Each structure stands twice: as C-alpha cells, then as structure tokens.
C-alpha cells in the first residue's frame, strides 16, 4: 500500500475528516470550484494577466503550463488574495468572492498554496511546521491555549510518513535539502486540509525518485481534492495531467488534453517548439 | 543570525515542543529567588552597616533599577527577538508606567511640598488652582496601578492596530516608534501638559503610607521588583513555548507563509506588542519609587535605542539573554559613567558594533557555545 493510499484512507476516515466536512463552506453544486473571469493585473502598465478566464471543476487535477513570465504565479497571487486584480472576478465555488477576502481568510476558506520558492519556517522543526499548518482555530486566544491532542499527533505522524520526513521530524526545517523543503511545504498544505491546492512548480529541485513519488501523490489526491499544478517539467506534466491549460502573455492560449496541446500549432510556436 | 533556538533538538522523531523550564532551569530559578528574597534582605537589613558583608543602599537601588531594566529587555525580546519587530519606542511605555505611578506618589506627598499646598509644587508654580481632570482619582493607589497597565496598553493597542493593519514593517516601523517616543517627550517637556515639565516628578515622601526612603520600604520594593522579574520571565517563557509563540517566530521568519496557513499576523503582532508594552509600563512603575524621579528624558530616543542594545548584547530570542544583557550593560554603565563620564555613549555604540559583528547571538550565544562545544 503506497503512502498516498494511507493518506487517502486517513483523510476519508469519517472521524478524521469530520471537522473538514463540517466547515466546508464552499458551494460546488455546479461542479466548478474555481471561476476566474476576465482577470487583468498590470504592473506599471505591463499586463501580467490579460483578461484571463478559467474554470476548474471540483476534484480535478489541472496542469498549467506556459513560458517564463506567462503569468502563472500572478494567477495564483490573485486566487490567494496576495494581488488584487484590476478587473475581473474570482469565485471559489458559487458564493465565495475571493477578491473581497484577505490571505488568511482565503486560506481558512480552503485554499492552500505552495510557493514557487519553497517557503517553510526555517527556525522551526519539521514537526512544528506541520503543527502550525494543522487545521485548527487560528485566532490568537485559541492558539495560545492550544495543546496537541492524540488525533492531531496521529495526523502529523501520518503526514510525516507521506512526505517521507519521519527521520527528520525533530530537525530544523532550514537544514533540509531543497527537495525535502518542497515536500515539507506540500505536507503543510495537506495539514491545512484545503479544498483546493495550488502548487507552483512543486517538483523543482527534486530528484527523479522524489518527482516520481510526487506524481503518485498528486494523482492520488485528485478526486478528494482539487489541484492546480504549475510545472515546467513536461515529463512530469505528461505523467499526471488529465487536462492542461496553456498560459501565454497573461491569458489562456489553449486548453485540453496533453495530446491536444501537443498538437496545437499555436502552442508549438510559443512554447513547446522553443 | 536571528534568534537561533537555544534548546537542544529532540533526539527522536517527535515534537520539539519545549517544556516551561528544564529541571536545571527550575533549580536556577529557586536559587535566584533565594538570593533575592532571603540573602539580599538579610545582607541589607540585618547585617550591621559597618560589616564588610553589608549590602549598601547604593547597591540595593542599583540592583533594583537594573531589575526594572531587565524586565524591559525581556519585553523587548518578546517583540524583537521572537517576533522580529524592532521597537525603538519602548522607553515611552516604560515612562508612561512610571508617570502613572508618579502621579500617585506626587499626591501622597500631601502638604509636605515646598508650598505646603494641596497641589504639587509645579502646579502651584503655574498658578493652577485645582488638579486637571486627568489627575482625578490618582490619589488612590489601585487606580494609579490600573493606569500603569491601561495607559501603555491602550496606546500600544491603538498604535499597533493601525501600524500592523497598514502592514508597516521593518525599519519603517522602527522609525515610527522612535518618532512616537520623541513626540511624547516634547509633549511632556511642556509645563502646561500637567506633568511637571522637564523636571518631571520627584521628592516623593511615601508609598501606601510607608516612608519611601526607609530601608524596609526600599527592600520591599526591591523584593517586589525581583518577584516581577522572575514572574515575567516565567510568563514570557510560557508564551514562547506555546503554539502562539511558535506562530510569532514563524511571523519573524516567513510572514507570508503564516498568512497562507490561515493565521492573521496582524492580531498576533498586536497581542505580543501590547503585552510587551504593558510589561514595560509595569517596569516603569516599579522603577520610579526606587529611583525617586521620573522626567521626560526617559522618553528620549536614545533611551529606547539603549533598550535594543541591552537585548542585542544579551542575545535575542532567548529571554534570559536580554536579562543578562540589561544587567551587564548597566553594571558597566554605572562604573563607566563614574570613571569616564563623557565617553559612555561612545563606549555603548562601540559595544553594539562589536556585538553585532562578533557576537551576533550575544552573551546567550556565548553561554550556549560553552555548554555544547
Ligand atoms: N510584483 C511585480 N511587479 C512587477 N512585475 C511583476 C510583479 N510580479 C510579476 N511581475 C511580472 O509579471 C509577469 C508575470 O510573472 P509571473 O511570475 O506570474 O510569471 P510565471 O508565469 O510564474 O513565470 P515563471 O515560469 O518564470 O515562474 C513577469 O513578466 C513578471 O516580471
Ligand atoms: Mg512563476
């Protein structure tokens, strides 16, 4: 049984996932979990996103590719509240208007994000990193009073196993290798129990073996989670992709299966044929 | 270089969740309490003054004062060492606590001032006939004690709310806090502000009915200050070993990750900032009756910078380090200002540069290196 399956089972366990189901505020009754419509973002006149529209279905694993500077990271900035779009709307499910929420509110609503440059708490141990990410009441007073209970400890242990960092649990995160930091950050996302995971170049700097295992993990998460994966590594994209979106100069150039994309003339011109 | 954790890592896979204090820490704690609450009172009050073992007034006042500074450094460590927010205005909170206590002490003088009036001498001098409204009830000790907590706390809460909500960070925040203490100093320098202008408050006679200069009173104030220091040390340790403490350090190291993990850093910063300010205010209130004076120079920008230097010298992010730092620098200062009074500020600046360059983890780092070579 792979770690991913263990994780799935644990997540699907009604007791363990009860809290998550209860607090699910996102209305996916129309299949879609994320709706971007006509989003534009400009930096000093330069349009990083240009009338971008995109719909992601609940449970989907969507790969987003595109040349450097295409606006992939900026798109994630808009979804997570880091950047306000100049125009356009961003909805999480049918009801949650992302442009009106702050970053922590969006995280609390169920969107987790892995940064392009791995971002973990370097002065905390691996274990503490996961503890901090753990889904919980994250206001000041409950945080001050918080104690790790058995359920939480089990969750952390299971995630440590999934991300293969059990031996490093007591290590400072700053001492991990680049690939291990990527894994830790993914583990932190899983601890948050988000509905939607945004993964910005999650396998950059990983060994082939680590990359392979990431692919397995992401594929296994699709279905119970929705994932948007930005990657430059085409082999990796090919391995996991059901549906691929190609971004170019801030808007969608093409969308479809990997085969469609690879045959698309425009895409070959701007991206694959470089 | 920022506050590397001084506790050893757990050897086995598992949480590196810290205890409140290690057994060694507790024994040190008990020893410190014994010295402060048993040895010092005996040496000061029981041992005759002509004995070599007698602890003189000079030392009681100096150590009492240094313990107040140590409390301030501890408060500074919470906000700077652990949360990464450098305040250059902590002297203001200290002074405000001191002034609140000073108001009570002024009113306790009664008719024994130079003009033998109901009002403090400086108000008679200004030809005021009655106390301004904000002096109301300050003749009640407990009301003044409440102000000691409320004034610095509310100021920090309001100022912090706007600063943190506007995402003012780093050196901008430091400069604004520096400006805040400077502006307050100018305000308190004015005679018509009603706090004694540049002379401030002094010539106190009694506190809670006890003569303020009596050895027993001094010793009691000394012991209360010692208890406050030990108590705040434990309280601060409790905060930094809680999950909230880990969030604070996470804000220091990767604030965006904290936000994307679902914590709103604004309220966490506001919490620790306000706690830190209140602790400073209490330190100021303990300082004034022991030193016998409070004036606006406590709000001078240089004073607040000195607090940051004690903390850096002691070692940020360790709690006990800044306590040591405050003690070491101020013992050095009291010797230095007697031997070479003109050169103290140069020496302090030099010390800061040397520590930054060669001892980034401060005295605490030096001690930790000793223990684990
Ligand atoms: N804060 C900013 N200020 C100015 N320009 C920006 C800012 N953020 C992004 N840009 C610009 O917007 C464009 C899109 O950037 P973005 O980071 O979204 O691209 P990307 O598709 O993620 O590229 P990469 O594959 O290199 O990560 C780039 O030209 C970038 O220089
Ligand atoms: Mg990018």
XYZ file of C-alpha atoms and ligand atoms in Angstrom:
679
model
C 0.000 0.000 0.000
C 1.516 3.303 -1.000
C 1.769 6.241 1.378
C -0.655 8.106 -0.762
C -3.254 5.420 -0.158
C -2.627 5.545 3.561
C -3.118 9.257 3.428
C -6.283 8.913 1.403
C -7.688 6.430 3.839
C -6.898 8.633 6.736
C -8.486 11.597 5.029
C -11.515 9.596 4.044
C -11.946 8.311 7.561
C -15.220 9.934 8.625
C -13.971 10.753 12.105
C -10.688 12.248 10.987
C -12.274 14.255 8.218
C -15.391 15.200 10.134
C -14.113 18.636 11.040
C -13.289 19.305 7.443
C -16.680 18.279 6.133
C -18.479 20.383 8.704
C -16.577 23.534 7.921
C -16.833 23.132 4.179
C -18.304 26.436 3.194
C -17.563 26.134 -0.492
C -20.581 25.503 -2.671
C -19.577 23.268 -5.574
C -23.125 22.401 -6.583
C -22.444 23.445 -10.178
C -19.380 21.198 -10.473
C -16.977 24.129 -10.632
C -14.813 25.007 -7.630
C -12.888 27.950 -9.071
C -14.114 30.569 -11.518
C -11.774 33.220 -12.856
C -13.468 35.621 -15.205
C -11.846 38.434 -17.159
C -8.989 38.912 -14.721
C -6.424 41.565 -15.581
C -3.440 42.603 -13.494
C -0.913 45.168 -14.565
C 2.371 46.198 -13.036
C 3.421 49.693 -14.103
C 1.477 49.377 -17.327
C 2.747 45.875 -18.095
C -0.112 43.392 -18.250
C 0.931 40.325 -16.294
C -2.606 38.938 -16.655
C -4.750 39.972 -19.568
C -8.447 39.139 -19.445
C -7.774 35.692 -18.038
C -10.757 33.361 -17.696
C -10.582 29.878 -16.299
C -12.942 27.368 -14.705
C -11.699 24.470 -12.580
C -14.023 21.608 -11.667
C -14.135 20.172 -8.179
C -11.849 17.170 -7.843
C -9.906 17.992 -10.969
C -6.127 17.894 -11.346
C -5.316 20.728 -13.693
C -1.857 21.418 -15.017
C -0.976 24.948 -16.015
C 1.999 25.446 -18.256
C 3.448 28.420 -20.055
C 6.761 30.114 -20.749
C 8.527 32.212 -18.127
C 6.609 35.365 -17.357
C 3.348 33.995 -18.732
C 1.556 34.999 -15.523
C 1.216 31.636 -13.800
C 2.448 32.819 -10.422
C 0.475 36.050 -10.740
C -2.669 33.982 -11.304
C -2.014 32.168 -8.030
C -1.392 35.523 -6.337
C -4.847 36.645 -7.421
C -6.548 33.440 -6.264
C -4.899 33.577 -2.834
C -5.540 37.284 -2.235
C -1.924 38.385 -2.476
C -2.627 40.540 -5.522
C -5.819 42.470 -6.241
C -6.919 42.201 -9.874
C -7.551 45.473 -11.711
C -10.627 43.979 -13.336
C -12.427 40.657 -13.327
C -13.924 38.336 -10.743
C -12.582 35.330 -8.888
C -15.047 32.994 -7.203
C -14.382 29.996 -5.015
C -17.401 27.776 -5.548
C -20.651 29.569 -6.268
C -20.587 32.017 -3.400
C -17.145 32.996 -2.127
C -15.779 36.138 -3.774
C -12.028 35.794 -3.408
C -11.276 39.399 -4.314
C -13.001 40.530 -1.107
C -11.044 38.293 1.265
C -7.628 38.614 2.888
C -4.921 35.971 2.548
C -5.650 34.281 5.893
C -9.378 34.299 5.178
C -8.815 32.633 1.831
C -6.557 30.060 3.463
C -9.258 29.465 6.068
C -11.894 29.100 3.355
C -9.953 26.143 1.999
C -7.324 27.209 -0.494
C -3.763 26.104 0.192
C -0.771 27.310 -1.700
C 2.759 26.104 -2.261
C 5.110 28.847 -3.344
C 7.481 28.652 -6.274
C 10.371 29.198 -3.883
C 9.845 26.721 -1.052
C 8.671 28.641 1.994
C 8.777 26.860 5.323
C 9.507 28.047 8.852
C 13.237 27.531 8.889
C 13.760 28.045 12.615
C 11.098 25.505 13.492
C 11.428 21.761 13.424
C 9.713 19.781 10.690
C 7.213 18.597 13.270
C 6.433 22.126 14.400
C 5.982 23.234 10.808
C 3.254 20.644 10.414
C 1.762 21.512 13.791
C 1.462 25.164 12.789
C -0.192 24.292 9.491
C -2.677 21.885 11.111
C -6.273 22.840 10.528
C -7.466 24.465 13.749
C -8.994 27.598 15.155
C -6.249 30.020 14.171
C -7.287 33.054 16.170
C -4.977 34.433 18.851
C -6.543 33.120 22.033
C -7.264 29.549 20.892
C -3.715 29.414 19.527
C -2.277 30.460 22.871
C -4.315 27.801 24.684
C -3.816 25.093 22.074
C -2.493 21.684 23.073
C -1.741 18.867 20.650
C -4.225 16.059 21.197
C -3.873 12.455 20.093
C -5.816 12.932 16.870
C -3.591 15.818 15.880
C -0.446 13.866 16.695
C -1.650 10.980 14.559
C -2.384 13.343 11.706
C 1.094 14.806 11.929
C 2.667 11.361 12.050
C 0.681 10.207 9.026
C 1.712 13.285 7.069
C 5.354 12.797 8.099
C 5.136 9.316 6.626
C 3.535 10.578 3.437
C 6.220 13.183 2.882
C 8.961 10.757 3.927
C 10.351 13.013 6.633
C 9.854 10.796 9.692
C 13.598 10.669 10.497
C 13.834 14.446 10.108
C 10.853 15.262 12.332
C 12.986 16.923 15.011
C 15.270 18.745 12.598
C 15.112 22.437 11.895
C 13.375 22.909 8.553
C 16.130 25.273 7.474
C 18.545 22.340 7.440
C 16.540 20.279 4.930
C 17.546 19.819 1.298
C 15.665 21.743 -1.363
C 13.562 18.742 -2.350
C 12.757 17.963 1.279
C 11.609 21.533 1.815
C 9.276 21.152 -1.158
C 7.864 18.028 0.425
C 7.515 19.686 3.782
C 5.599 22.542 2.224
C 3.301 20.058 0.495
C 2.861 18.314 3.835
C 1.915 21.640 5.407
C -0.745 22.103 2.751
C -2.162 18.674 3.487
C -2.300 19.513 7.199
C -4.469 22.519 6.341
C -6.998 20.183 4.689
C -7.784 22.620 1.901
C -10.358 22.003 -0.841
C -8.142 23.483 -3.481
C -4.363 23.126 -3.642
C -2.288 25.482 -5.723
C 1.138 24.062 -6.386
C 3.653 26.374 -8.010
C 6.459 24.282 -9.508
C 6.238 21.651 -6.778
C 8.907 19.297 -8.130
C 11.584 21.849 -8.962
C 14.832 20.715 -7.369
C 13.602 17.204 -6.600
C 15.460 14.046 -7.511
C 13.891 11.747 -10.135
C 12.712 9.440 -7.420
C 11.145 12.272 -5.432
C 9.493 13.582 -8.600
C 8.010 10.179 -9.317
C 6.595 9.928 -5.826
C 5.166 13.437 -6.063
C 3.367 12.435 -9.232
C 1.886 9.435 -7.447
C 0.794 11.568 -4.516
C -0.856 14.260 -6.620
C -2.728 11.754 -8.755
C -3.993 10.034 -5.625
C -5.130 13.337 -4.100
C -7.157 14.322 -7.163
C -10.789 13.443 -6.626
C -10.952 14.223 -2.949
C -9.071 17.457 -3.546
C -8.836 19.853 -6.431
C -5.291 20.585 -7.570
C -3.806 23.202 -9.829
C -0.225 22.369 -10.658
C 2.119 24.772 -12.403
C 5.147 22.982 -13.832
C 7.893 23.425 -16.369
C 8.887 19.753 -16.221
C 6.995 18.342 -19.220
C 7.623 14.702 -18.378
C 6.051 15.342 -15.042
C 3.068 17.137 -16.569
C 2.580 14.316 -19.024
C 2.591 11.801 -16.215
C -0.107 13.471 -14.118
C -2.161 15.575 -16.489
C -5.764 14.992 -17.389
C -6.371 18.483 -18.632
C -3.760 21.113 -19.396
C -4.131 24.881 -19.653
C -1.508 26.842 -21.535
C -0.956 30.424 -20.412
C 0.765 32.906 -22.639
C 1.193 36.643 -22.082
C -1.385 36.674 -19.332
C -4.247 34.811 -20.986
C -5.283 31.289 -21.877
C -3.776 30.198 -25.165
C -5.127 26.665 -25.246
C -6.843 24.124 -23.043
C -7.336 20.386 -23.453
C -5.735 17.014 -23.031
C -1.977 16.690 -23.236
C -2.338 15.222 -26.721
C -4.457 18.120 -27.950
C -1.991 20.584 -26.522
C 0.991 18.909 -28.090
C -0.691 19.048 -31.492
C -1.842 22.652 -31.156
C 0.037 24.797 -33.714
C -0.027 27.982 -31.653
C 1.243 26.193 -28.578
C 4.077 24.598 -30.502
C 5.017 28.007 -31.769
C 5.141 29.866 -28.458
C 6.116 27.175 -26.082
C 6.905 23.633 -26.965
C 8.776 24.482 -30.125
C 11.225 26.828 -28.500
C 21.535 35.052 12.951
C 18.132 35.930 14.312
C 17.386 34.040 17.494
C 18.541 30.554 16.691
C 16.788 28.288 19.104
C 18.851 27.576 22.182
C 17.105 24.405 23.230
C 18.581 21.128 22.034
C 16.552 19.241 19.467
C 14.601 16.210 20.475
C 16.736 13.183 19.622
C 13.827 11.065 18.444
C 11.237 11.783 15.834
C 8.615 13.823 17.523
C 7.712 17.259 18.574
C 10.380 19.626 19.678
C 7.773 21.057 21.975
C 9.512 22.827 24.804
C 8.936 22.461 28.471
C 8.226 25.539 30.515
C 11.600 25.106 32.219
C 14.079 22.252 32.365
C 14.959 20.800 35.809
C 18.164 22.834 35.632
C 16.139 25.901 34.824
C 13.912 25.360 37.841
C 16.866 24.959 40.212
C 18.358 28.153 38.864
C 15.023 29.778 39.415
C 14.801 28.684 43.033
C 18.376 29.822 43.638
C 17.635 33.263 42.170
C 14.539 33.552 44.348
C 16.557 32.601 47.451
C 19.173 35.254 46.717
C 16.592 37.957 46.021
C 14.139 37.228 48.797
C 16.376 35.877 51.562
C 20.051 36.728 51.118
C 19.656 40.337 49.981
C 17.176 41.380 52.697
C 19.427 39.823 55.373
C 22.548 41.456 53.990
C 20.838 44.817 53.791
C 18.611 44.899 56.866
C 20.187 42.514 59.403
C 23.928 42.656 58.774
C 25.213 45.825 60.504
C 26.225 48.702 58.270
C 29.883 48.621 59.324
C 30.270 44.963 58.370
C 32.023 44.127 55.102
C 29.069 41.936 54.163
C 26.525 44.738 54.471
C 24.661 45.493 51.263
C 24.575 49.280 50.970
C 21.694 51.482 49.810
C 23.682 52.168 46.683
C 23.640 48.520 45.666
C 20.029 47.958 46.605
C 18.962 50.872 44.430
C 21.291 49.910 41.596
C 20.223 46.267 41.509
C 16.572 47.230 41.883
C 16.918 49.615 38.967
C 18.714 47.030 36.866
C 15.959 44.505 37.523
C 13.479 47.038 36.127
C 15.637 47.383 33.041
C 15.873 43.615 32.783
C 12.072 43.412 32.703
C 12.079 45.944 29.867
C 14.683 43.920 27.960
C 12.538 40.842 28.443
C 9.554 42.691 26.961
C 11.765 43.812 24.095
C 12.838 40.255 23.436
C 9.225 39.151 23.007
C 8.577 41.694 20.291
C 12.005 41.914 18.668
C 13.784 38.646 19.377
C 10.802 36.367 18.905
C 8.557 38.310 16.549
C 11.211 40.209 14.601
C 9.675 43.638 15.172
C 12.268 46.143 16.333
C 10.659 48.780 18.519
C 12.676 51.913 19.091
C 9.998 53.396 21.296
C 9.813 51.047 24.253
C 11.182 53.773 26.520
C 7.831 55.514 26.055
C 5.818 52.664 27.571
C 8.291 52.453 30.435
C 7.982 56.191 31.048
C 4.182 56.147 30.880
C 4.030 53.424 33.510
C 6.454 55.476 35.546
C 4.388 58.656 35.211
C 1.190 56.860 36.203
C 2.855 55.636 39.388
C 4.482 59.061 39.778
C 1.068 60.765 39.850
C 0.103 58.660 42.836
C 3.425 59.341 44.544
C 3.067 63.086 43.951
C -0.358 63.096 45.551
C 0.952 61.101 48.508
C 3.304 63.981 49.305
C 0.255 65.763 50.724
C 1.051 69.173 52.195
C 4.721 68.494 52.639
C 5.791 70.201 49.423
C 7.692 73.476 49.408
C 4.480 75.497 49.072
C 2.584 73.271 51.516
C -0.338 73.239 49.142
C -2.830 70.552 48.154
C -1.323 70.676 44.707
C 2.178 69.565 43.693
C 4.719 72.352 43.706
C 4.918 72.581 39.932
C 1.177 73.258 39.709
C 1.384 75.951 42.376
C 4.222 77.444 40.411
C 2.000 77.530 37.312
C -0.657 79.190 39.450
C -3.124 76.322 38.924
C -5.944 76.188 41.444
C -7.011 72.610 41.065
C -5.911 69.336 39.554
C -6.618 68.917 35.834
C -9.279 66.261 35.113
C -6.792 63.582 34.157
C -5.346 63.674 37.652
C -8.706 62.574 39.084
C -8.596 59.622 41.478
C -4.819 59.315 41.152
C -4.592 59.661 44.922
C -5.906 56.078 45.064
C -3.071 53.607 44.680
C -5.124 50.960 42.892
C -6.467 53.413 40.390
C -2.916 54.542 39.614
C -1.875 50.898 39.351
C -4.668 50.400 36.832
C -3.375 53.333 34.802
C 0.095 51.782 34.860
C -1.346 48.906 32.847
C -4.042 50.694 30.856
C -2.183 53.708 29.503
C 0.746 51.886 27.876
C -1.570 49.027 26.923
C -4.182 51.176 25.194
C -1.608 53.321 23.456
C 0.148 50.210 22.154
C -3.150 48.662 21.103
C -4.311 51.671 19.093
C -0.918 52.496 17.607
C -0.193 48.849 16.834
C -3.573 48.261 15.248
C -3.078 50.986 12.676
C 0.594 50.228 12.081
C 0.184 46.478 11.682
C -3.019 46.738 9.693
C -1.244 49.071 7.263
C 1.464 46.417 7.011
C 4.170 48.766 8.227
C 7.210 46.606 8.772
C 10.924 46.586 9.393
C 12.814 49.821 9.551
C 9.683 51.897 8.853
C 8.050 50.551 11.959
C 11.199 51.214 13.992
C 11.358 54.805 12.798
C 7.704 55.466 13.569
C 8.084 54.140 17.118
C 11.127 56.341 17.519
C 9.124 59.346 16.324
C 6.299 58.450 18.709
C 8.530 58.475 21.769
C 10.228 61.666 20.618
C 6.937 63.474 20.087
C 5.742 62.324 23.508
C 8.924 63.604 25.075
C 8.323 67.049 23.585
C 4.747 66.942 24.865
C 5.856 66.041 28.379
C 8.531 68.728 28.345
C 5.793 71.366 28.163
C 4.801 72.715 31.557
C 1.137 73.060 30.668
C 0.846 69.359 29.824
C 0.493 68.997 33.578
C 3.256 66.531 34.352
C 5.888 68.831 35.761
C 7.623 69.767 32.502
C 11.283 68.961 32.195
C 11.667 68.405 35.944
C 9.035 65.704 35.948
C 8.097 64.281 39.339
C 10.437 63.929 42.300
C 10.788 64.435 46.074
C 8.378 61.619 46.834
C 7.657 61.108 50.507
C 5.752 57.874 50.928
C 4.075 54.992 49.180
C 0.946 53.325 50.616
C 1.727 55.191 53.830
C 5.265 53.847 54.199
C 8.150 56.336 54.162
C 9.687 55.863 50.758
C 13.339 56.175 51.808
C 13.154 53.779 54.771
C 15.346 50.692 54.365
C 12.351 48.383 54.884
C 10.351 50.134 52.180
C 13.268 50.025 49.798
C 13.781 46.359 50.493
C 10.089 45.663 49.917
C 10.164 47.496 46.586
C 13.323 45.589 45.722
C 11.699 42.259 46.508
C 8.530 43.111 44.576
C 10.674 44.048 41.579
C 12.574 40.765 41.888
C 9.310 38.859 42.046
C 8.056 40.741 38.995
C 11.202 39.889 37.074
C 11.001 36.198 37.913
C 7.263 36.184 37.267
C 7.542 37.871 33.877
C 10.385 35.570 32.931
C 8.128 32.597 33.545
C 5.179 34.291 31.830
C 7.275 35.113 28.762
C 8.590 31.578 28.697
C 5.029 30.294 28.833
C 4.107 32.454 25.848
C 7.071 31.493 23.701
C 6.688 27.783 24.394
C 3.006 27.890 23.428
C 1.767 27.386 19.901
C 1.236 31.131 19.768
C 4.942 31.553 20.490
C 5.738 29.356 17.519
C 3.431 31.460 15.349
C 5.323 34.588 16.466
C 8.662 33.138 15.424
C 7.067 31.969 12.180
C 5.929 35.547 11.526
C 9.506 36.668 12.078
C 10.882 34.113 9.600
C 8.200 33.804 6.889
C 5.211 36.066 7.356
C 3.576 35.225 4.022
C 3.611 31.524 4.842
C 1.908 32.362 8.124
C -0.849 34.201 6.271
C -1.309 31.423 3.754
C -1.514 28.957 6.629
C -4.610 30.800 7.815
C -3.260 32.956 10.656
C -3.793 36.684 10.512
C -0.432 38.130 11.583
C -1.984 41.496 12.450
C -3.675 40.162 15.582
C -0.717 38.070 16.682
C 1.594 41.061 16.392
C -0.931 43.235 18.149
C -1.188 40.760 21.011
C 2.523 40.457 21.689
C 3.143 44.158 21.064
C 0.531 45.114 23.654
C 1.738 42.520 26.156
C 5.258 43.846 25.703
C 4.148 47.456 26.235
C 2.230 46.577 29.400
C 5.237 44.750 30.831
C 7.344 47.846 30.133
C 4.778 50.041 31.863
C 4.890 47.877 34.978
C 8.686 48.017 34.949
C 8.474 51.800 34.811
C 6.054 51.860 37.747
C 8.471 49.765 39.817
C 11.398 51.939 38.794
C 10.049 55.330 39.846
C 9.593 54.776 43.613
C 13.033 53.167 43.822
C 14.914 55.791 41.858
C 12.823 58.656 43.193
C 12.373 60.567 39.948
C 10.659 60.409 36.575
C 11.094 63.020 33.859
C 10.680 63.263 30.084
C 14.284 62.266 29.387
C 13.083 58.680 29.893
C 11.275 59.162 26.579
C 14.351 60.333 24.714
C 15.078 58.371 21.535
C 18.495 57.382 22.906
C 16.864 55.607 25.856
C 14.801 53.395 23.609
C 17.811 52.591 21.477
C 19.664 51.584 24.623
C 16.939 49.053 25.381
C 17.503 47.472 21.975
C 21.238 47.355 22.683
C 20.770 45.512 26.002
C 18.664 42.982 24.155
C 21.147 42.501 21.337
C 24.081 42.261 23.728
C 22.290 39.619 25.760
C 21.146 37.616 22.755
C 17.767 37.912 21.048
C 15.207 35.174 21.214
C 16.437 33.575 24.435
C 14.640 35.544 27.192
C 17.394 35.001 29.750
C 19.937 36.586 27.377
C 18.367 40.054 27.356
C 18.031 39.890 31.150
C 21.774 39.263 31.347
C 22.376 41.915 28.699
C 20.468 44.566 30.642
C 22.395 43.674 33.788
C 25.814 43.580 32.134
C 25.432 46.808 30.178
C 24.007 48.726 33.129
C 26.604 47.496 35.605
C 29.178 48.552 33.027
C 27.430 51.875 32.639
C 27.366 52.668 36.351
C 31.096 52.034 36.559
C 31.908 53.753 33.287
C 29.897 56.904 33.948
C 31.871 57.368 37.152
C 35.286 56.684 35.603
C 34.885 58.364 32.193
C 31.556 60.158 32.170
C 31.987 61.840 28.764
C 32.691 58.643 26.909
C 29.777 56.427 27.851
C 27.785 56.899 24.653
C 30.848 56.154 22.547
C 31.528 53.038 24.536
C 27.910 51.933 24.157
C 27.997 52.471 20.400
C 31.260 50.593 20.121
C 29.879 47.751 22.215
C 26.867 47.497 19.925
C 29.037 47.364 16.814
C 31.347 44.747 18.303
C 28.485 42.563 19.445
C 26.770 42.807 16.056
C 29.955 41.849 14.248
C 31.477 39.237 16.514
C 28.750 38.030 18.814
C 25.527 38.005 16.803
C 23.840 35.718 19.305
C 25.002 37.818 22.232
C 26.003 36.660 25.692
C 23.459 33.848 25.493
C 25.175 32.575 22.349
C 28.474 32.617 24.205
C 26.983 30.589 27.064
C 25.331 28.112 24.693
C 28.657 27.592 22.920
C 30.293 26.825 26.258
C 27.728 24.179 27.012
C 27.771 22.447 23.629
C 31.249 22.760 22.138
N 5.226 42.494 -8.279
C 5.541 42.623 -9.585
N 5.938 43.818 -10.064
C 6.246 43.975 -11.374
N 6.186 42.990 -12.280
C 5.797 41.763 -11.861
C 5.459 41.522 -10.486
N 5.102 40.228 -10.377
C 5.222 39.699 -11.615
N 5.636 40.613 -12.497
C 5.828 40.400 -13.919
O 4.672 39.792 -14.422
C 4.987 38.800 -15.386
C 4.362 37.502 -14.997
O 5.050 36.989 -13.885
P 4.761 35.583 -13.206
O 5.657 35.469 -12.042
O 3.308 35.452 -12.975
O 5.204 34.576 -14.359
P 5.300 32.998 -14.307
O 4.437 32.508 -15.394
O 5.054 32.499 -12.951
O 6.818 32.784 -14.712
P 7.878 31.688 -14.214
O 7.643 30.495 -15.042
O 9.186 32.318 -14.514
O 7.665 31.455 -12.769
C 6.511 38.738 -15.449
O 6.933 39.472 -16.598
C 6.962 39.419 -14.203
O 8.182 40.093 -14.411
Mg 6.138 31.590 -11.519
